[in-house]
JSON list of C-alpha atoms in Angstrom, two decimals:
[
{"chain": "A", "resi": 274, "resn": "UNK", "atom": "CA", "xyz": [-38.90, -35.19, -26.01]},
{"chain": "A", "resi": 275, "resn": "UNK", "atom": "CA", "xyz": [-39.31, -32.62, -28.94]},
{"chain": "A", "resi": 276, "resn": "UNK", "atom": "CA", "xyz": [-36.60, -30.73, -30.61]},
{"chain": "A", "resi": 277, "resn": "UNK", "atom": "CA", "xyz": [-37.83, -27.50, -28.89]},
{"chain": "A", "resi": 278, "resn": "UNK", "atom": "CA", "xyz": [-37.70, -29.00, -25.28]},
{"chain": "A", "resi": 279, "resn": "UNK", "atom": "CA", "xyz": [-34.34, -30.86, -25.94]},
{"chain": "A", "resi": 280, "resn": "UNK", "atom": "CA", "xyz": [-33.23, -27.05, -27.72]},
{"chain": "A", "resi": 281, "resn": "UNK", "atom": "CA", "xyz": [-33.97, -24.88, -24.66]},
{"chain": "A", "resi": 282, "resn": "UNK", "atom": "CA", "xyz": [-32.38, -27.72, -22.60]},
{"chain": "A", "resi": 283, "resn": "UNK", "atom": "CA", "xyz": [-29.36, -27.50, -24.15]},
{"chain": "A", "resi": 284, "resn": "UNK", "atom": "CA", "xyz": [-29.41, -23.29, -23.99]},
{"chain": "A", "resi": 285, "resn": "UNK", "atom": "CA", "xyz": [-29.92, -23.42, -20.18]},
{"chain": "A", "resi": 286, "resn": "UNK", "atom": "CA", "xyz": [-27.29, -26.09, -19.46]},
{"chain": "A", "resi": 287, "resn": "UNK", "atom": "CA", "xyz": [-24.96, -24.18, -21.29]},
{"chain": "A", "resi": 288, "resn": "UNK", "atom": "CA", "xyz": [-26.15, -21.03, -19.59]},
{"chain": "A", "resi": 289, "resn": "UNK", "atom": "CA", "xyz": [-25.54, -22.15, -16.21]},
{"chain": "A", "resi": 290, "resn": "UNK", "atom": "CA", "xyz": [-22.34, -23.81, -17.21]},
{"chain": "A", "resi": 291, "resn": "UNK", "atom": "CA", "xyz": [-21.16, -20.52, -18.58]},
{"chain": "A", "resi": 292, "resn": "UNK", "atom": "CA", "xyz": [-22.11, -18.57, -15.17]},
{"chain": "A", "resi": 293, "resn": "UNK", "atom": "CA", "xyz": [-20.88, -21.27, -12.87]},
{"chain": "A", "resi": 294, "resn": "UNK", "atom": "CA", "xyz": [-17.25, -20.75, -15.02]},
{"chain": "A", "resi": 295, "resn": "UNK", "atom": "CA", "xyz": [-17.52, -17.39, -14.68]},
{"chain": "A", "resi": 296, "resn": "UNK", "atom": "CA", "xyz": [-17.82, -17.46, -11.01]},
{"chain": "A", "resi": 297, "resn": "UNK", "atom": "CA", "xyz": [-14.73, -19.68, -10.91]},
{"chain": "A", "resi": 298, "resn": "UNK", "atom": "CA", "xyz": [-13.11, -17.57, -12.85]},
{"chain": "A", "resi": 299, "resn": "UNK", "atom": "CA", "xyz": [-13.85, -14.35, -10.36]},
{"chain": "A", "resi": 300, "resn": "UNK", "atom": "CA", "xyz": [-13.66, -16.13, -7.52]},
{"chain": "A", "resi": 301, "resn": "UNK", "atom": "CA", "xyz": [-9.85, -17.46, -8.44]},
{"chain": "A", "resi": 302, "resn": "UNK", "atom": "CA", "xyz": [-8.31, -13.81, -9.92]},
{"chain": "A", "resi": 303, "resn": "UNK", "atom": "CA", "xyz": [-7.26, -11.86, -6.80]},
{"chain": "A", "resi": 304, "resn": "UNK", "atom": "CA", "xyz": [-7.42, -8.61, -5.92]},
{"chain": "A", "resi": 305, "resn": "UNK", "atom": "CA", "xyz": [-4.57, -6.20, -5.18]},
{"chain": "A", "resi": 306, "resn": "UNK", "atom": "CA", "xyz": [-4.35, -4.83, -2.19]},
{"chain": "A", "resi": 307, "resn": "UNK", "atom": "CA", "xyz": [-4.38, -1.08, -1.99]},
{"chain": "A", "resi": 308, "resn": "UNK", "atom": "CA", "xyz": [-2.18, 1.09, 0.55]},
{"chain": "A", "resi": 309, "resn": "UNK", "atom": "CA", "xyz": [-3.38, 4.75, 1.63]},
{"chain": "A", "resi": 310, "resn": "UNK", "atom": "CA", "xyz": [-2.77, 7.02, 4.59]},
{"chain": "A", "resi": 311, "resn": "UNK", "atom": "CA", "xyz": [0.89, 6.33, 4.28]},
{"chain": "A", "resi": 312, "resn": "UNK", "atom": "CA", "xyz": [3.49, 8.40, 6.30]},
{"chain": "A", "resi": 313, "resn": "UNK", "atom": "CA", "xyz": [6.89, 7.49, 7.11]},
{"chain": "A", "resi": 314, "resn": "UNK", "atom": "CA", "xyz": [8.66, 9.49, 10.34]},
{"chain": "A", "resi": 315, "resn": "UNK", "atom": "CA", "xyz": [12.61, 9.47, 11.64]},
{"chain": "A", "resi": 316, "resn": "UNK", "atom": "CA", "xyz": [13.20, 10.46, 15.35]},
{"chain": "A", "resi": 317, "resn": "UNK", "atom": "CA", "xyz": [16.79, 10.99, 16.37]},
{"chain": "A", "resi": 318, "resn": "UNK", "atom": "CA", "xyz": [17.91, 9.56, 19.43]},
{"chain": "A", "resi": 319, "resn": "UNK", "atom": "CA", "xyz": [18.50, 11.86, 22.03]},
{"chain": "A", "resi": 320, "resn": "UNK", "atom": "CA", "xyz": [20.76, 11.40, 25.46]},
{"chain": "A", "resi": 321, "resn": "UNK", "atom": "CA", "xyz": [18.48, 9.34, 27.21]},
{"chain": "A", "resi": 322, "resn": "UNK", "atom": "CA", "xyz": [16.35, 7.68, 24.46]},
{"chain": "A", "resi": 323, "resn": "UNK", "atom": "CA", "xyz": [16.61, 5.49, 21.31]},
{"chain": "A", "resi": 324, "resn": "UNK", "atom": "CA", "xyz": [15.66, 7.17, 18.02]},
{"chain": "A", "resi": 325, "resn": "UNK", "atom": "CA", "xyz": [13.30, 5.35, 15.58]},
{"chain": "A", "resi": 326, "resn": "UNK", "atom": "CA", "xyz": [11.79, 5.29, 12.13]},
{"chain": "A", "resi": 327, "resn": "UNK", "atom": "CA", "xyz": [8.18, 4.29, 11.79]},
{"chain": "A", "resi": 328, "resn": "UNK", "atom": "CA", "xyz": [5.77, 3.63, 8.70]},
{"chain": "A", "resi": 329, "resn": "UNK", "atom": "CA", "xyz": [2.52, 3.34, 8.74]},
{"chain": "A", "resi": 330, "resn": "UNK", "atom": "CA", "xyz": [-0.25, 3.24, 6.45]},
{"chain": "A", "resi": 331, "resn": "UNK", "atom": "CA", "xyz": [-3.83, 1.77, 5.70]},
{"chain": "A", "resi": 332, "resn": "UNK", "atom": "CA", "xyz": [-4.22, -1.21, 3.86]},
{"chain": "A", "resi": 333, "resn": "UNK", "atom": "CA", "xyz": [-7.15, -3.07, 2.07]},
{"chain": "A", "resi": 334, "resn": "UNK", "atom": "CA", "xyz": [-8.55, -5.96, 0.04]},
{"chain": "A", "resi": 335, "resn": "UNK", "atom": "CA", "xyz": [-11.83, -7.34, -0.22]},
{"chain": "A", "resi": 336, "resn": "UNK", "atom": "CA", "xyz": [-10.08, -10.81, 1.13]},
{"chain": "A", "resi": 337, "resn": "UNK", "atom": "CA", "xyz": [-8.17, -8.79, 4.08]},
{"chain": "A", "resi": 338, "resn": "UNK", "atom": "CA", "xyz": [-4.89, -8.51, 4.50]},
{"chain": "A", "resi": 339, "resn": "UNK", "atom": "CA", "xyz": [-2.14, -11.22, 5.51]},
{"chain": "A", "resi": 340, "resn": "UNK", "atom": "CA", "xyz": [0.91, -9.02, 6.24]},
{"chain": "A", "resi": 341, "resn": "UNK", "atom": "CA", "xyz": [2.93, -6.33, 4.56]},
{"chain": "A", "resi": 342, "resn": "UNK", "atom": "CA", "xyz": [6.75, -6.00, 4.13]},
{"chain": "A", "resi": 343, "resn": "UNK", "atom": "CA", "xyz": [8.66, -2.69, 4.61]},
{"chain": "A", "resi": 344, "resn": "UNK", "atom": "CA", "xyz": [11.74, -1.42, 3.34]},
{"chain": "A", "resi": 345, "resn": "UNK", "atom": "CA", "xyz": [13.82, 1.75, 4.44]},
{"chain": "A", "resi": 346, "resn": "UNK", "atom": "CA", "xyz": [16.41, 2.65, 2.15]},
{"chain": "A", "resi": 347, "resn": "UNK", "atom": "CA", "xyz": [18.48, 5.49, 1.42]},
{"chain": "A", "resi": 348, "resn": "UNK", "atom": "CA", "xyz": [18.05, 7.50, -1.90]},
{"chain": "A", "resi": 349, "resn": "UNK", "atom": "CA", "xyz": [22.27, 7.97, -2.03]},
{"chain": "A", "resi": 350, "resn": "UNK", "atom": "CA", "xyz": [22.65, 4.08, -2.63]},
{"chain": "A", "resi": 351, "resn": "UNK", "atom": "CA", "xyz": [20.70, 4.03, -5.48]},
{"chain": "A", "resi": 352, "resn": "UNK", "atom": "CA", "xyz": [19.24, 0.75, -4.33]},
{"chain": "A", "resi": 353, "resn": "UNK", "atom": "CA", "xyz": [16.31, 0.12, -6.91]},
{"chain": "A", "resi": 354, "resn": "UNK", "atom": "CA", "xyz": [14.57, -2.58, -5.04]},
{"chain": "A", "resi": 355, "resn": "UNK", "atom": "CA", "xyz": [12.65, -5.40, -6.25]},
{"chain": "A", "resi": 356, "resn": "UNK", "atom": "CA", "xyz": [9.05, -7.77, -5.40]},
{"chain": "A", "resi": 357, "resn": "UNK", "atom": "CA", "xyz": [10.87, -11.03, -5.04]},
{"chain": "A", "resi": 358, "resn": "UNK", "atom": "CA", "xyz": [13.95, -8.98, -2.13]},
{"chain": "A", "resi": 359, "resn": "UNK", "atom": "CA", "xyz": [10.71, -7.66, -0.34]},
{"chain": "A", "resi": 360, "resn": "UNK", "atom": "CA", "xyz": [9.35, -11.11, 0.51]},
{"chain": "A", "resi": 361, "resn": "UNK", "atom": "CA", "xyz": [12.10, -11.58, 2.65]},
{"chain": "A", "resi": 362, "resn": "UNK", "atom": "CA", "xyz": [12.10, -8.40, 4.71]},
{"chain": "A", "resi": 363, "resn": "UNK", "atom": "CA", "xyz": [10.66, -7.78, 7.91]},
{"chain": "A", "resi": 364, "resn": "UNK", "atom": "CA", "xyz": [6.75, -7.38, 9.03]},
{"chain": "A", "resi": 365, "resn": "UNK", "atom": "CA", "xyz": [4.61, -4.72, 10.01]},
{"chain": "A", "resi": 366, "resn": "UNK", "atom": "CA", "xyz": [2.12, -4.79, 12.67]},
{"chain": "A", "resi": 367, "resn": "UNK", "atom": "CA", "xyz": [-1.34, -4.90, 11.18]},
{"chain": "A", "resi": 368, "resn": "UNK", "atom": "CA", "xyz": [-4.50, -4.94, 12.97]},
{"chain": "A", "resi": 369, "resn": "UNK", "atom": "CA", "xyz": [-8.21, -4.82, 11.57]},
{"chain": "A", "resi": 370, "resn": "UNK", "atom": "CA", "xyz": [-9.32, -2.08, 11.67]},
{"chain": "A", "resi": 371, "resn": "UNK", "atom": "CA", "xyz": [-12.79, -3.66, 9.44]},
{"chain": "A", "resi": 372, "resn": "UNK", "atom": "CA", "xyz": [-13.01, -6.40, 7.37]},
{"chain": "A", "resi": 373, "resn": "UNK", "atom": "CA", "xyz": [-11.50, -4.90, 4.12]},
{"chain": "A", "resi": 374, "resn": "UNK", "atom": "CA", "xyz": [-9.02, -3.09, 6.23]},
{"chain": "A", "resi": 375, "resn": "UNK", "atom": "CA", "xyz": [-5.83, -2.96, 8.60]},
{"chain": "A", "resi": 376, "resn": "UNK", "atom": "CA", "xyz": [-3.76, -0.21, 10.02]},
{"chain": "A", "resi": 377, "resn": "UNK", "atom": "CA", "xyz": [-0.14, -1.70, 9.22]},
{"chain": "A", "resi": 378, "resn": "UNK", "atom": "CA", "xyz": [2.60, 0.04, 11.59]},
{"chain": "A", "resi": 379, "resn": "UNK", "atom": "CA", "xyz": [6.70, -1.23, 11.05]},
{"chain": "A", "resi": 380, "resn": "UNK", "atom": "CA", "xyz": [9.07, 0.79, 13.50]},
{"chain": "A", "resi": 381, "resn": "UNK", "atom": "CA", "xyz": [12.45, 0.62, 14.25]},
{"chain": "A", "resi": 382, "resn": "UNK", "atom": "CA", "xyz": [14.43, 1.42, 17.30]},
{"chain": "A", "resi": 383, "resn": "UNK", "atom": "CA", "xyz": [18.27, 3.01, 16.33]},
{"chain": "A", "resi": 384, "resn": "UNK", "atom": "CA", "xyz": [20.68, 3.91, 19.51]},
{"chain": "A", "resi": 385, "resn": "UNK", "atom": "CA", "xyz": [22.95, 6.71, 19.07]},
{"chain": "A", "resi": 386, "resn": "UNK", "atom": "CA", "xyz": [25.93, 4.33, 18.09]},
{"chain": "A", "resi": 387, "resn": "UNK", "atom": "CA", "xyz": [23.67, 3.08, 14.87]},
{"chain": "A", "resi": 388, "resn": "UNK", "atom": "CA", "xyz": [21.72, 6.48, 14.34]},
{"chain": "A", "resi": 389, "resn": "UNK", "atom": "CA", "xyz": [25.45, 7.89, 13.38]},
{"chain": "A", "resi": 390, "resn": "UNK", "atom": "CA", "xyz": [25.92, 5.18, 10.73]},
{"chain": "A", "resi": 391, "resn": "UNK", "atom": "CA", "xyz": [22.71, 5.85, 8.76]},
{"chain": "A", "resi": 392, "resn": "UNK", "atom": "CA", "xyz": [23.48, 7.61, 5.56]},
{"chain": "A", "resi": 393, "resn": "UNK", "atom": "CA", "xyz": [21.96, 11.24, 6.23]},
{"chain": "A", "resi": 394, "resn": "UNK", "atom": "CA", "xyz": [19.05, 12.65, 3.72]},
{"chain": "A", "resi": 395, "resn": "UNK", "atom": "CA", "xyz": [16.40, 11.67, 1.98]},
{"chain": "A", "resi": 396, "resn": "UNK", "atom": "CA", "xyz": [15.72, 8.02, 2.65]},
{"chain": "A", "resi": 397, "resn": "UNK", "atom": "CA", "xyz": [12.69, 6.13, 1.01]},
{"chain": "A", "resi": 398, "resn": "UNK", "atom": "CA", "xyz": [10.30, 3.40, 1.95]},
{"chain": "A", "resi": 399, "resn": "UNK", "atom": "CA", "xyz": [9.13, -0.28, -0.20]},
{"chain": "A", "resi": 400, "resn": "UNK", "atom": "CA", "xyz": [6.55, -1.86, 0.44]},
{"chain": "A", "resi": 401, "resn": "UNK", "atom": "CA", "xyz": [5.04, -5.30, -0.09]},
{"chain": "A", "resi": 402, "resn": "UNK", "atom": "CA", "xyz": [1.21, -5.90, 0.79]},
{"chain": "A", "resi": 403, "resn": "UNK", "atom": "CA", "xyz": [-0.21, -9.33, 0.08]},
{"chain": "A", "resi": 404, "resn": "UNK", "atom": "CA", "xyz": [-3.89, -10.30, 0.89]},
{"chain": "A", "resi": 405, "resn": "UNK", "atom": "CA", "xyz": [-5.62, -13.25, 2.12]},
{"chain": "A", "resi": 406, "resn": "UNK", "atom": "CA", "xyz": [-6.12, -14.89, -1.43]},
{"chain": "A", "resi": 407, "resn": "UNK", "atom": "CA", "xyz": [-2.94, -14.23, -2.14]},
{"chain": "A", "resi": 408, "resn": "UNK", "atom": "CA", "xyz": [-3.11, -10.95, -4.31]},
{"chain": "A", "resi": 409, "resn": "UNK", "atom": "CA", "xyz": [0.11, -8.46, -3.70]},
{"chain": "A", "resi": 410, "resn": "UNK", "atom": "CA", "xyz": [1.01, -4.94, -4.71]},
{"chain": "A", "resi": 411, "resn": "UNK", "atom": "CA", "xyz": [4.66, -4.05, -4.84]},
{"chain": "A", "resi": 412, "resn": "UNK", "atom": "CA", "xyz": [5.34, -0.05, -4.04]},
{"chain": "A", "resi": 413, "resn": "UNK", "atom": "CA", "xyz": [8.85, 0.59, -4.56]},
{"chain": "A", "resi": 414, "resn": "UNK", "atom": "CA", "xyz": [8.69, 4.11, -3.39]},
{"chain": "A", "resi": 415, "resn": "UNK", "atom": "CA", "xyz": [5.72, 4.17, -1.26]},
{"chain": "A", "resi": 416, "resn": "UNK", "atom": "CA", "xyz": [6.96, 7.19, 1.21]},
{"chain": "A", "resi": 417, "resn": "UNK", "atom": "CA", "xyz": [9.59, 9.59, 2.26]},
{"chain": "A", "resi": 418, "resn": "UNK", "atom": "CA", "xyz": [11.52, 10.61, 5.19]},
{"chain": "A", "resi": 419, "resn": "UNK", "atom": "CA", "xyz": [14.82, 12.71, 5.89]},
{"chain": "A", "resi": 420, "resn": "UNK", "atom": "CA", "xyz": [17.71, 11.47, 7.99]},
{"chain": "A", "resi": 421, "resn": "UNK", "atom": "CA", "xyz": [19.46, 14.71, 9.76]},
{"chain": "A", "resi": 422, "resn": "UNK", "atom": "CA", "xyz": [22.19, 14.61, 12.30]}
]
């Protein structure tokens, strides 16, 4: 084998050892998801029906989306919260809505009795979205909604 051959060799293998290292390297860094559309809605209850808050908003990642996390808070406790106390809290609903893509909807039923013991005013919504390879984007204030009497 000449030096040439055994040269040009060597260039390709490491070539194709730096692509194939590459596409590890893409194929292992997640994506964050991203959330739009949001809104964020608060329904007194009335005589004969339960109020309730709702949030919804669109959420995507080229791996789709494994669940989001929602948080309603109000703005008078000064609550600043944090990624790692969003894990725990509860689930939307999300459904497909393509393969990048899913409408996420959290609501929340309040009777009379626990619609008086909400803080009234401005409340705000977190939000945790974490795809399907495990990418997540934290929104600490992600919407707004007011709480009247």
């Amino acid at each position: 084998m000449s030096k040439r051959t055994l040269f040009f060799s060597l260039i390709g293998a490491v070539a194709l050892g730096g692509v194939t290292a590459g596409g590890f390297a893409l194929a292992s860094t997640p994506t964050k998801p991203t959330l739009e559309n949001g809104s964020a809605t608060y329904t007194a209850p009335s005589a004969g029906s339960a109020g309730s808050f709702t949030y919804t908003t669109d959420v995507s990642d080229d791996s789709g989306i494994r669940n989001l996390k929602v948080l309603a808070w109000p703005a008078s406790s000064k609550l600043d919260p944090k990624e790692a106390e969003l894990r725990s809290a509860e689930s939307a609903t999300c459904r497909r809505t393509s393969d990048e893509t899913s409408r996420c909807t959290y609501t929340l039923k309040a009777t009379q009795r626990e619609a008086a013991e909400l803080d009234k005013g401005t409340w705000y919504v977190s939000a945790l979205a974490t795809a399907q390879d495990g990418g997540t984007t934290f929104v600490p204030r992600t919407a707004s909604f007011d709480v009247t009497r």
